[in-house]
Structures are given as structure tokens and as C-alpha cells.
Amino acid sequence: MLLDGDVVTRCRRRVHLDHDPTMIDSPTAPLDPGAEQRIADAAEYRRELAERLGRELAPDWTEIPGDESVADRERATLAAMRSGVGYISGAQLPSDNEGGRQGSVDLLVRSRGGYVPVLVVRHKVTDPGKGARTSPLTDPRPESAARDPRRKPRSQARDQLRLAHLVRLLQACGMQPTGRKFGGAIGSDTDTVLWHDLESRGWSGGRSVLAEYDERFADRIAVAEAAVAGSEALAQPTRVVECKGCPWWPVCGQQLRAARDVSLVVRGDDAVRLRAVGVTTVDELAELPVGTTREPPLPPNRMSDAVLLARAWLRDVPLVRRVSEVKVSRGDVEIDVDMESYADSGAYLWGSLLSYPRDEANGTRTTAELFDVEPGYRGFVTWDPLPSDDEARSFAEFWSWFSALRRAAHEHGLTFRAYCYNELAENRWMLSSAQRFAGKPGIPTVEEVREFVGSSEWVDVFAVVRDQFLCPNGKGLKVIAPSAGFAWRDSEAGGENSMRWYRDAVGFDGGVPERQQRDRLLEYNEDDVRATLAIRRWISSGQVREIPYTGDM
């Protein structure tokens, strides 16, 4: 049995099902279109980077053909390593039959008498800061690495564990360099290689990355072998974050619902702790008293929340109030904001919905006439395929319009509030845009953006929901908005599908841009901001009738 490096970051139950011969005809979930597109984009990104590096590093560069059999690619890779080629692209490392490993790597770099693995990934591997060990793309060797005064490493546990897997494969075939064990990653910030010391303490605390990998891999091997042998399963189904995109969810979901498993309402370590004290079903959890009990398996507040989540789940209640009175900060001038981005390439659309609550309440146009700006939706967009400098123009137009309304509200003694649903994405791209396009017309400074996002005028409605409600089915916008009476016009509305629509809208891959998909994205974005508006109006209306946070539920 041979496993690849992905198993160490994969759910144990999925590893079992992947290797259980009795599951061969079981129904599986199709790959999500958005995930399918991300996989295709990542493959194209790796291909483009390989072509670029091949030109820069020739003639000490060789590429293993990707259309040959695994056995032929293994032989070609081993031959290239034995001949001392400096850089091997698309390598298929010789299988480690004794250790149960197999694997391929984007790039092998000759170093200290052996080879070090380098991943090419379509996400960022560094952040602004200092302390990362990087080398230039023109000299992608660990010997050329130095402390980077402008970057700090992102932890990226999955990358590091994959590199540890590759190091063990290199050791097995006698091609691991002498000295400390390193692995590299080239991310979407493609001007450097980030080097990870795999023998140093990783994200998990006291253990090295290699020690963490070895323990996980040994566990996954045992799980897979038990599945193949048909012996007692070492991994039982439990709901985790990975379930959302797992092909085996139709199988596990049915089993969990039939068993009314406790992980349907609490996940991760909380579910493990509850099972350890004999609480295995939602029904058993719902029967526990609310409030502190003698030596509860969870901290008191989390224990009370878990019990109420179980009771809400049994009654099919979408939200449970945690406070006697729910509220959200309101203003005289309000703007709901929602941003659309394409992976890590940029933010192409800033949707904004302007409203004047006092005008709406009084049936007047007083505030609208004072500001000379009509209420309603506006989309600040670029349809140039990202990455593009035109992104700077669309963001500058959004920020200038937005900031002018904010200043005008202050000048007239009116309160201003702007809203989003989960500020992490909007904050990231506002700060990133200010940094990347610094000095261009209309672009704010990073300090200006930081001042705004740290102010009371920027309200995260997701945080309001999280702090004031328990949500047994999740807190996402698409989950909560229907409780406020809102429905999207497009039955396929969703972040994953919007990625596909965007590619059609801008004519990626040389296609003809589709106007219909542009209109669809604008409508989808408008519905997202209107959903945020519906939720906060519902919260502040005093008409939230869901079951309150009490022990009488």
C-alpha cells in the first residue's frame, strides 16, 4: 500500500473510505465547480511558472514528461537525480514500498549532494514583516536563502507536511542532502522561494514538522490498512470542517444523521470530549442541564451553548438568542458593502448599497437631497482580467465615493455606519489594495484604511450574529438571511459559482467576454448587500421571535 502526502491533512474517516473495497459502488458527491476551477487554475499556474523557470535556469533544467506512466516517470526522475541535474521539474519520486509512500513534486533542486523539494502553490506563503528565509527565483536554492527584511512566513501547515513527506521519499531513495532538512514553497507572491526548516518546531508547538508528520503518517497507514483488510475501522464518521467539500459526505452524512451524532451540532475537540463522557447523540446532549454542572466536559459557557444548540437542532430552530435584547449599531447614513475577488488575483467588484434610514422612516427625501446622492446599489467594477492595474481604478472610485459620503455625514452632524458580512475578506482587500496601488490616483494610504476598519463606523454583521445568536446550522450569509425573510434571485448564487461566472465574464483563456455573466455577477453582489441589510434591519426591528437563550427551551 502506497499513500501520498495529502493523507496527513485529510480526515481519518476519509482515508478509511478511500481504501475500503466495499465502498467502491457507494454514492459520492461530485466535485464542486468552484473547487474544480481552483484545481484547474492551480495546474495552469504551475505550468506557467515551470515555463518561466525553465527559461531562466536553462541549461541546468530538465522536465519529466507528465503524460507518461508513473513507473516511467519514476525511472526518469531517478536517472535525472543520479546524473546531477540542477533542477528537475514535475518530478515523480521513486515509491517507498517499505515506508508505504509515493509522491510527486513540482520541483527538485540539487543541494549539498542531494535534492530538496519545492512546492508551487496558488496561495500566499509570506506576509509583510520580517524573518522569513527566502531566496530569489533566479537562484532557488536553500544555500542562497537569507533572512528577508520585508517578509515573515505564513505557517501553512499543509505545505510543510507535504514537504516532510517528500523529504522521507528522498531519504528512501538515497537522494536526501546531508545536514538539516529543508523544503521550499513558491506561492502566489512569486518573486521568491520561502524555505522551511523541517527540523525546527512547527505550528504544533514543541515538536518538529518531521515529528508531526511521522506520527500522522503512521496513523493514516494504520487506518488505510485496517480498511483494506476489512478489520474493525480505526476511524468512525464525525462532522468536521472538511466534510463540506468531501466526496464521501453523502455516506457519512447519512450515517451521522441516522445516529443523531453529537458532531452534528458541535465539532472538533468538543465532540471528542463529549463522547469521552458518554454523550454521543444530539438527544443526550439536549437532555443535559443548562448552566454549570459538576466537572462539565466543556468550559461552562461552551457547555451551555452546546446544550442549547442541541435543543435547537432537535426543534429545527435556525437561531437561538443568546441575549434578552438583540441589537445592531445604526446610523443616519448607512452603506452595506460586499466585495468580490478572484482567488488571490485581486478584488474586481466593490458593491455598495446606500440607504438613509430617516428618510425611509419618515417617507421623505430630506437626507438624500442634503447629500445630493440617491440611495440604492452601486457596483464599482473592473472587467479587465485580474491581475490588472484597472483594479486600482475601480477601488479608488469606490473609496472616493464612500469616503465623500462619510465626510459629508460628519460635516452635517449625522452618524455614519458601513456594514459587511464577515469583515476578514473586505479588510484584507482594502488593506491589500492600499498597499499594492500606493501612490495611484484616489488610492488611500494604509493608515487611512486601518483607521476606518478599526473604527465603530465599520460594523461586521457576522460578528453581531455570532455574539448574539447560536446557530445550529451555521452562521453564513446564505444560512441566516432566509430567517430575515430574504431570498436570492439566482438559484445558483454562491461564492464558488461566482468564480466560474467571473471567468466567463472577463473571457479568461482567450474566450469572448459574456455580458450576461457580468450582469449575473452584479445582481449576485447586489443581493449579497441587500441580504446584509435585511439581516441587520431584522435584528434591530424588535421582531426576532426565535427561542431565547434560557433553560426553558
XYZ file of C-alpha atoms in Angstrom:
553
model
C 0.000 0.000 0.000
C 1.302 3.432 -1.012
C -0.107 6.732 0.260
C 0.632 10.251 -0.933
C 1.382 13.218 1.298
C -2.159 14.612 1.291
C -3.372 11.897 3.669
C -1.703 13.535 6.680
C -4.011 16.570 6.439
C -7.050 14.545 5.421
C -9.872 13.367 7.691
C -9.102 9.884 9.075
C -12.552 8.636 8.094
C -11.985 9.745 4.515
C -8.715 7.776 4.443
C -10.672 4.717 5.594
C -13.392 5.137 2.957
C -10.845 5.799 0.202
C -9.328 2.364 0.891
C -12.390 0.320 1.875
C -13.062 -2.089 -1.035
C -16.726 -2.433 -0.010
C -17.321 1.281 -0.757
C -16.423 1.099 -4.435
C -20.068 1.407 -5.586
C -21.222 3.865 -2.896
C -22.551 7.268 -3.991
C -20.120 10.161 -3.709
C -20.617 13.906 -4.029
C -19.455 15.481 -7.313
C -16.552 17.876 -7.186
C -17.781 21.395 -6.542
C -17.484 23.548 -9.706
C -15.570 26.187 -7.773
C -13.120 23.621 -6.401
C -12.765 22.118 -9.864
C -11.918 25.539 -11.253
C -9.365 26.201 -8.495
C -7.654 22.905 -9.305
C -7.512 23.857 -12.991
C -6.217 27.333 -12.154
C -3.515 25.878 -9.903
C -2.408 23.478 -12.645
C -2.175 26.337 -15.136
C -0.255 28.427 -12.609
C 2.266 25.618 -12.082
C 2.653 25.183 -15.843
C 3.287 28.896 -16.442
C 5.815 29.097 -13.615
C 7.627 25.976 -14.846
C 7.962 27.559 -18.306
C 9.295 30.773 -16.776
C 11.813 28.999 -14.543
C 12.832 26.717 -17.387
C 13.830 29.729 -19.484
C 15.704 31.405 -16.608
C 17.522 28.311 -15.329
C 18.405 26.617 -18.637
C 20.513 24.638 -19.463
C 20.635 23.148 -15.942
C 16.922 22.318 -16.112
C 15.025 19.204 -17.086
C 11.326 18.404 -17.118
C 9.805 14.982 -16.511
C 7.033 14.380 -19.104
C 3.652 14.402 -17.411
C 1.911 12.170 -19.933
C 3.991 9.058 -19.245
C 3.179 6.244 -16.819
C 4.046 6.632 -13.145
C 6.717 3.909 -13.446
C 8.352 5.633 -16.426
C 8.276 8.992 -14.661
C 9.850 7.453 -11.542
C 12.676 5.995 -13.644
C 13.234 9.295 -15.471
C 13.317 11.240 -12.197
C 15.791 8.847 -10.577
C 18.014 8.972 -13.666
C 17.977 12.779 -13.637
C 18.912 12.864 -9.952
C 21.752 10.368 -10.467
C 23.108 12.452 -13.328
C 23.194 15.539 -11.075
C 20.773 17.788 -12.995
C 20.404 21.090 -11.124
C 16.628 21.458 -11.409
C 14.033 18.741 -12.101
C 10.513 19.917 -12.906
C 7.434 17.703 -12.475
C 9.390 15.001 -10.640
C 7.836 11.651 -9.686
C 9.885 10.340 -6.780
C 10.611 6.613 -6.594
C 7.996 4.859 -4.467
C 8.988 3.888 -0.931
C 7.447 0.417 -0.730
C 8.776 -0.249 2.747
C 7.519 3.028 4.172
C 4.239 2.987 2.198
C 4.862 6.320 0.462
C 4.511 7.696 -3.029
C 4.508 11.209 -4.333
C 5.353 13.797 -6.956
C 6.719 17.303 -6.555
C 6.697 20.421 -8.693
C 10.437 20.977 -8.466
C 13.546 19.244 -7.141
C 16.613 21.424 -6.538
C 20.121 19.981 -6.234
C 21.703 20.884 -2.903
C 24.558 19.519 -0.774
C 24.931 16.279 -2.670
C 21.222 15.531 -2.869
C 17.882 17.158 -3.687
C 15.402 19.337 -1.808
C 11.692 19.537 -2.726
C 9.982 22.774 -3.745
C 6.191 23.130 -3.978
C 4.435 25.567 -6.306
C 1.171 26.636 -4.660
C -1.515 29.110 -5.636
C -1.731 30.853 -2.282
C 0.464 33.279 -0.408
C 3.307 31.809 1.591
C 4.510 35.031 3.245
C 3.078 38.161 4.830
C 4.577 41.624 5.284
C 7.039 41.546 8.171
C 10.468 40.064 8.625
C 12.201 36.800 9.466
C 11.317 34.553 6.524
C 14.202 32.721 4.882
C 13.881 33.353 1.149
C 15.953 33.060 -1.989
C 15.303 34.703 -5.375
C 13.535 32.756 -8.115
C 16.613 33.186 -10.268
C 18.614 31.202 -7.676
C 16.086 28.874 -5.988
C 18.473 27.010 -3.691
C 18.482 26.840 0.120
C 22.178 27.808 0.091
C 21.153 31.174 -1.377
C 18.500 31.844 1.259
C 18.795 34.765 3.658
C 16.654 36.446 6.281
C 14.106 38.573 4.472
C 13.635 42.049 6.000
C 10.264 42.510 4.247
C 8.539 39.159 4.757
C 7.506 36.804 7.516
C 6.437 33.219 6.792
C 2.864 32.028 6.888
C 2.641 28.772 8.815
C 0.825 26.834 6.038
C 0.811 23.501 7.901
C -0.361 21.582 4.834
C 2.609 22.786 2.762
C 5.083 21.848 5.471
C 3.625 18.375 5.966
C 3.683 17.722 2.227
C 7.341 18.751 2.179
C 8.073 16.394 5.081
C 6.507 13.546 3.072
C 8.765 14.355 0.126
C 11.851 14.501 2.354
C 11.088 10.990 3.600
C 10.759 9.808 -0.023
C 14.116 11.380 -0.883
C 15.676 9.666 2.112
C 14.278 6.314 0.994
C 15.921 6.573 -2.435
C 19.210 7.926 -1.078
C 18.838 11.431 -2.508
C 18.319 13.451 0.694
C 21.107 16.043 1.173
C 23.404 15.960 4.182
C 22.668 18.280 7.093
C 19.380 19.859 8.087
C 16.247 19.040 6.133
C 14.652 21.880 4.196
C 11.781 22.261 1.794
C 10.725 25.226 -0.309
C 7.460 26.805 -1.404
C 6.788 29.231 -4.227
C 3.459 30.949 -3.640
C 1.316 33.470 -5.472
C 3.876 36.065 -4.339
C 6.175 34.601 -6.987
C 9.387 36.626 -6.720
C 10.949 34.421 -4.038
C 11.162 30.890 -2.668
C 10.253 30.504 1.017
C 12.362 27.880 2.796
C 11.003 25.848 5.713
C 13.356 24.211 8.190
C 11.503 20.932 8.707
C 13.529 20.016 11.782
C 12.566 23.167 13.645
C 9.475 23.448 15.818
C 6.431 23.862 13.661
C 2.963 25.285 14.223
C 2.084 22.471 16.655
C 4.352 23.687 19.445
C 7.216 21.625 20.807
C 7.563 19.062 18.017
C 9.349 19.477 14.704
C 7.436 19.369 11.445
C 9.007 15.989 10.642
C 7.991 14.523 14.002
C 4.416 15.748 13.499
C 4.376 14.274 10.002
C 5.773 10.907 11.111
C 3.079 10.482 13.756
C 0.265 11.458 11.415
C 1.502 9.288 8.557
C 1.861 6.230 10.778
C -1.732 6.748 11.913
C -3.063 7.118 8.359
C -1.208 3.987 7.234
C -2.835 2.037 10.070
C -6.288 3.410 9.161
C -5.871 2.501 5.486
C -4.510 -0.976 6.199
C -7.446 -1.743 8.508
C -9.852 -0.672 5.758
C -8.201 -2.851 3.125
C -8.113 -5.849 5.486
C -11.779 -5.459 6.382
C -10.952 -5.393 10.077
C -12.532 -3.073 12.626
C -12.432 0.510 11.360
C -9.975 2.748 13.190
C -11.855 5.879 12.173
C -15.576 6.460 12.666
C -17.564 9.250 10.964
C -17.685 12.649 12.642
C -18.554 16.028 11.179
C -15.545 18.287 10.650
C -14.835 21.334 8.501
C -13.529 19.127 5.683
C -16.963 17.496 5.301
C -18.226 20.460 3.291
C -16.168 19.539 0.251
C -15.627 15.832 0.833
C -16.828 13.349 -1.818
C -17.817 10.929 0.954
C -20.231 13.330 2.697
C -23.336 11.583 1.250
C -22.180 8.408 3.033
C -21.018 9.975 6.300
C -23.851 12.488 6.442
C -26.457 9.747 6.213
C -24.716 7.722 8.922
C -24.379 10.725 11.242
C -27.996 11.771 10.834
C -29.197 8.215 11.395
C -27.131 8.041 14.582
C -28.104 11.632 15.548
C -24.405 12.059 16.224
C -23.313 14.814 18.583
C -20.903 16.220 15.973
C -23.923 17.481 14.021
C -24.098 20.382 16.489
C -20.579 20.540 17.989
C -17.400 19.712 16.149
C -13.704 19.148 16.689
C -12.364 18.668 20.194
C -15.747 19.476 21.775
C -17.339 16.429 20.142
C -14.392 14.275 21.238
C -14.711 15.444 24.852
C -18.447 14.848 24.925
C -18.071 11.340 23.552
C -15.419 10.653 26.195
C -18.056 11.148 28.926
C -20.716 9.099 27.146
C -22.585 11.922 25.360
C -22.681 10.568 21.814
C -26.013 11.814 20.419
C -27.709 15.162 19.983
C -30.585 13.827 22.124
C -28.275 13.012 25.037
C -26.662 16.430 24.807
C -30.055 18.181 24.743
C -31.096 16.433 27.971
C -28.217 17.903 29.981
C -28.993 20.864 32.251
C -28.130 24.363 31.017
C -25.565 26.084 33.205
C -22.634 24.774 35.172
C -22.589 21.168 36.256
C -20.057 19.243 38.309
C -16.915 18.844 36.188
C -18.553 19.516 32.796
C -16.657 18.074 29.803
C -16.520 21.571 28.255
C -15.956 25.025 29.793
C -19.243 26.274 31.325
C -20.126 28.797 28.604
C -19.386 26.380 25.782
C -21.276 23.638 27.595
C -24.409 25.769 27.876
C -24.137 26.765 24.222
C -23.727 23.128 23.171
C -26.850 22.053 25.062
C -28.912 24.856 23.549
C -27.596 24.109 20.065
C -28.708 20.503 20.510
C -32.197 21.581 21.630
C -32.467 23.992 18.702
C -31.341 21.298 16.248
C -33.974 18.886 17.538
C -36.683 21.519 17.061
C -35.296 22.673 13.695
C -34.863 26.204 15.047
C -32.363 28.162 12.875
C -31.299 30.667 15.540
C -31.350 30.906 19.323
C -30.995 34.277 21.029
C -28.083 34.473 23.465
C -29.205 37.828 24.873
C -32.547 39.177 26.027
C -32.408 42.041 23.529
C -30.671 41.791 20.179
C -29.346 44.927 18.505
C -27.033 46.271 15.844
C -25.493 49.738 15.613
C -27.401 52.012 13.201
C -26.646 55.349 11.514
C -28.302 58.251 9.737
C -26.298 57.364 6.633
C -25.723 53.638 6.010
C -23.773 51.724 3.380
C -23.751 47.944 3.045
C -20.576 46.708 1.350
C -19.703 43.418 -0.313
C -16.516 42.693 -2.259
C -15.970 40.073 -4.960
C -12.463 38.742 -5.564
C -10.944 36.137 -7.833
C -8.756 33.817 -5.742
C -5.578 35.712 -4.799
C -5.506 37.690 -8.048
C -7.409 40.719 -6.758
C -10.789 42.280 -5.956
C -12.735 43.133 -9.096
C -16.018 44.409 -7.618
C -16.928 46.613 -4.659
C -20.697 46.569 -4.266
C -22.296 49.265 -2.120
C -25.895 49.799 -1.071
C -26.600 53.316 0.225
C -29.627 53.933 2.439
C -30.985 56.815 4.532
C -32.990 55.278 7.405
C -34.554 58.583 8.496
C -35.912 59.217 5.001
C -37.360 55.711 4.916
C -38.939 56.086 8.351
C -40.477 59.497 7.601
C -41.346 58.976 3.972
C -39.203 61.975 2.923
C -36.121 62.722 0.810
C -34.514 65.101 3.300
C -31.189 63.343 3.704
C -30.963 62.354 0.033
C -31.443 65.983 -1.023
C -28.951 67.181 1.577
C -26.288 64.808 0.233
C -27.413 65.017 -3.414
C -26.733 61.279 -3.702
C -29.568 58.913 -4.473
C -29.950 55.784 -2.299
C -29.539 52.389 -3.901
C -26.943 49.955 -5.200
C -23.708 50.856 -6.955
C -21.090 48.448 -8.263
C -17.522 49.695 -8.677
C -16.056 47.122 -11.021
C -13.265 46.270 -13.418
C -13.807 43.701 -16.147
C -10.134 43.558 -17.092
C -8.958 40.008 -16.284
C -7.088 40.031 -12.991
C -4.404 40.790 -12.110
C -4.772 44.216 -13.732
C -3.896 47.812 -12.889
C -7.523 48.676 -13.655
C -8.304 47.140 -10.271
C -6.688 50.278 -8.789
C -9.157 52.482 -10.665
C -12.260 50.598 -9.502
C -11.076 50.512 -5.886
C -10.147 54.212 -5.978
C -13.600 55.108 -7.312
C -15.246 53.059 -4.576
C -13.096 54.550 -1.823
C -13.516 58.142 -3.058
C -17.317 57.831 -3.255
C -17.517 56.027 0.064
C -15.196 58.468 1.875
C -17.003 61.522 0.488
C -20.278 60.295 1.991
C -18.534 59.581 5.301
C -17.039 63.093 5.418
C -20.343 64.682 4.458
C -22.131 62.843 7.263
C -19.576 64.136 9.781
C -19.851 67.692 8.422
C -23.638 67.671 8.816
C -23.539 66.181 12.307
C -25.031 62.877 11.167
C -23.979 59.386 12.185
C -22.383 57.165 9.561
C -22.243 53.371 9.532
C -20.927 50.906 6.966
C -21.669 47.183 7.141
C -20.283 43.951 5.771
C -20.825 40.271 6.488
C -17.548 38.864 7.838
C -15.017 41.655 7.633
C -11.974 39.426 7.068
C -12.329 39.451 3.280
C -13.195 43.141 2.892
C -10.468 44.212 5.329
C -7.906 42.066 3.562
C -8.585 43.533 0.139
C -8.961 47.141 1.305
C -5.581 46.956 3.044
C -4.013 44.999 0.198
C -5.306 47.471 -2.411
C -3.973 50.435 -0.448
C -0.584 48.746 -0.236
C -0.329 47.413 -3.798
C -1.573 50.563 -5.515
C 0.022 53.130 -3.211
C 0.522 56.469 -4.947
C -2.026 55.917 -7.706
C -4.848 58.493 -8.056
C -7.568 58.133 -5.432
C -5.870 55.293 -3.533
C -5.943 55.795 0.267
C -2.940 55.187 2.455
C -2.747 52.011 4.509
C -3.091 54.181 7.627
C -6.380 55.639 6.327
C -7.778 52.186 5.732
C -6.612 50.945 9.140
C -8.262 53.934 10.829
C -11.581 53.156 9.154
C -11.683 49.388 9.683
C -10.737 49.892 13.338
C -13.489 52.440 13.947
C -17.005 51.958 15.303
C -18.324 53.068 11.902
C -17.360 49.733 10.334
C -19.789 47.061 11.549
C -19.365 43.342 10.924
C -22.897 41.902 10.861
C -21.446 38.383 11.013
C -19.882 39.274 14.390
C -23.243 40.668 15.553
C -24.922 37.356 14.670
C -22.101 35.330 16.225
C -22.216 37.269 19.506
C -25.998 37.427 19.914
C -27.234 34.128 18.461
C -26.493 30.437 18.499
C -26.864 28.980 15.014
C -27.142 25.177 14.827
C -26.967 25.175 11.022
C -24.128 27.685 10.676
C -23.743 31.475 10.549
C -23.132 32.027 6.841
C -24.989 34.774 4.993
C -26.907 32.234 2.881
C -27.984 30.422 6.071
C -29.043 33.432 8.172
C -30.653 35.738 5.596
C -33.698 33.481 4.968
C -34.601 33.884 8.664
C -34.799 37.617 7.938
C -37.133 36.930 5.009
C -34.547 37.388 2.262
C -34.095 35.223 -0.851
C -31.533 35.455 -3.668
C -32.862 35.916 -7.172
C -30.362 33.463 -8.649
C -30.919 29.873 -7.533
C -27.200 29.138 -8.092
C -25.940 32.129 -6.093
C -22.765 31.318 -4.176
C -19.112 32.195 -3.902
C -17.906 29.052 -5.648
C -20.176 29.516 -8.660
C -19.258 33.193 -8.888
C -15.670 32.147 -9.669
C -16.885 30.338 -12.764
C -19.156 33.229 -13.755
C -16.224 35.618 -13.427
C -14.061 33.608 -15.826
C -16.851 33.755 -18.401
C -17.488 37.446 -17.720
C -13.909 38.526 -18.475
C -13.139 35.966 -21.185
C -10.409 34.024 -19.426
C -8.391 31.623 -21.590
C -8.960 33.752 -24.687
C -12.721 33.383 -24.685
C -15.217 36.091 -25.615
C -16.381 38.045 -22.527
C -20.013 37.247 -21.731
C -22.153 40.270 -20.900
C -24.826 38.028 -19.380
C -22.368 36.737 -16.780
C -21.316 40.288 -15.922
C -24.938 41.182 -15.250
C -25.308 37.986 -13.233
C -22.340 38.888 -11.015
C -23.658 42.401 -10.410
C -27.084 41.003 -9.491
C -25.485 38.414 -7.188
C -23.388 41.078 -5.482
C -26.394 43.363 -5.086
C -28.353 40.543 -3.480
C -25.483 39.921 -1.043
C -25.526 43.517 0.198
C -29.327 43.501 0.345
C -29.143 40.284 2.391
C -26.832 42.018 4.877
C -29.269 44.944 5.042
C -32.192 42.550 5.607
C -30.417 40.804 8.491
C -29.494 43.982 10.353
C -32.931 45.524 9.860
C -34.490 42.323 11.149
C -32.202 42.329 14.191
C -32.991 45.959 15.024
C -36.726 45.633 14.354
C -37.534 44.047 17.697
C -39.412 41.264 15.875
C -36.871 38.462 16.278
C -39.081 35.684 17.629
C -36.714 32.751 17.769
C -36.429 30.886 21.059
C -34.404 32.896 23.606
C -31.304 31.789 25.468
C -32.885 30.237 28.576
C -33.004 26.899 30.273
C -36.732 26.567 29.483
C -36.220 25.840 25.830
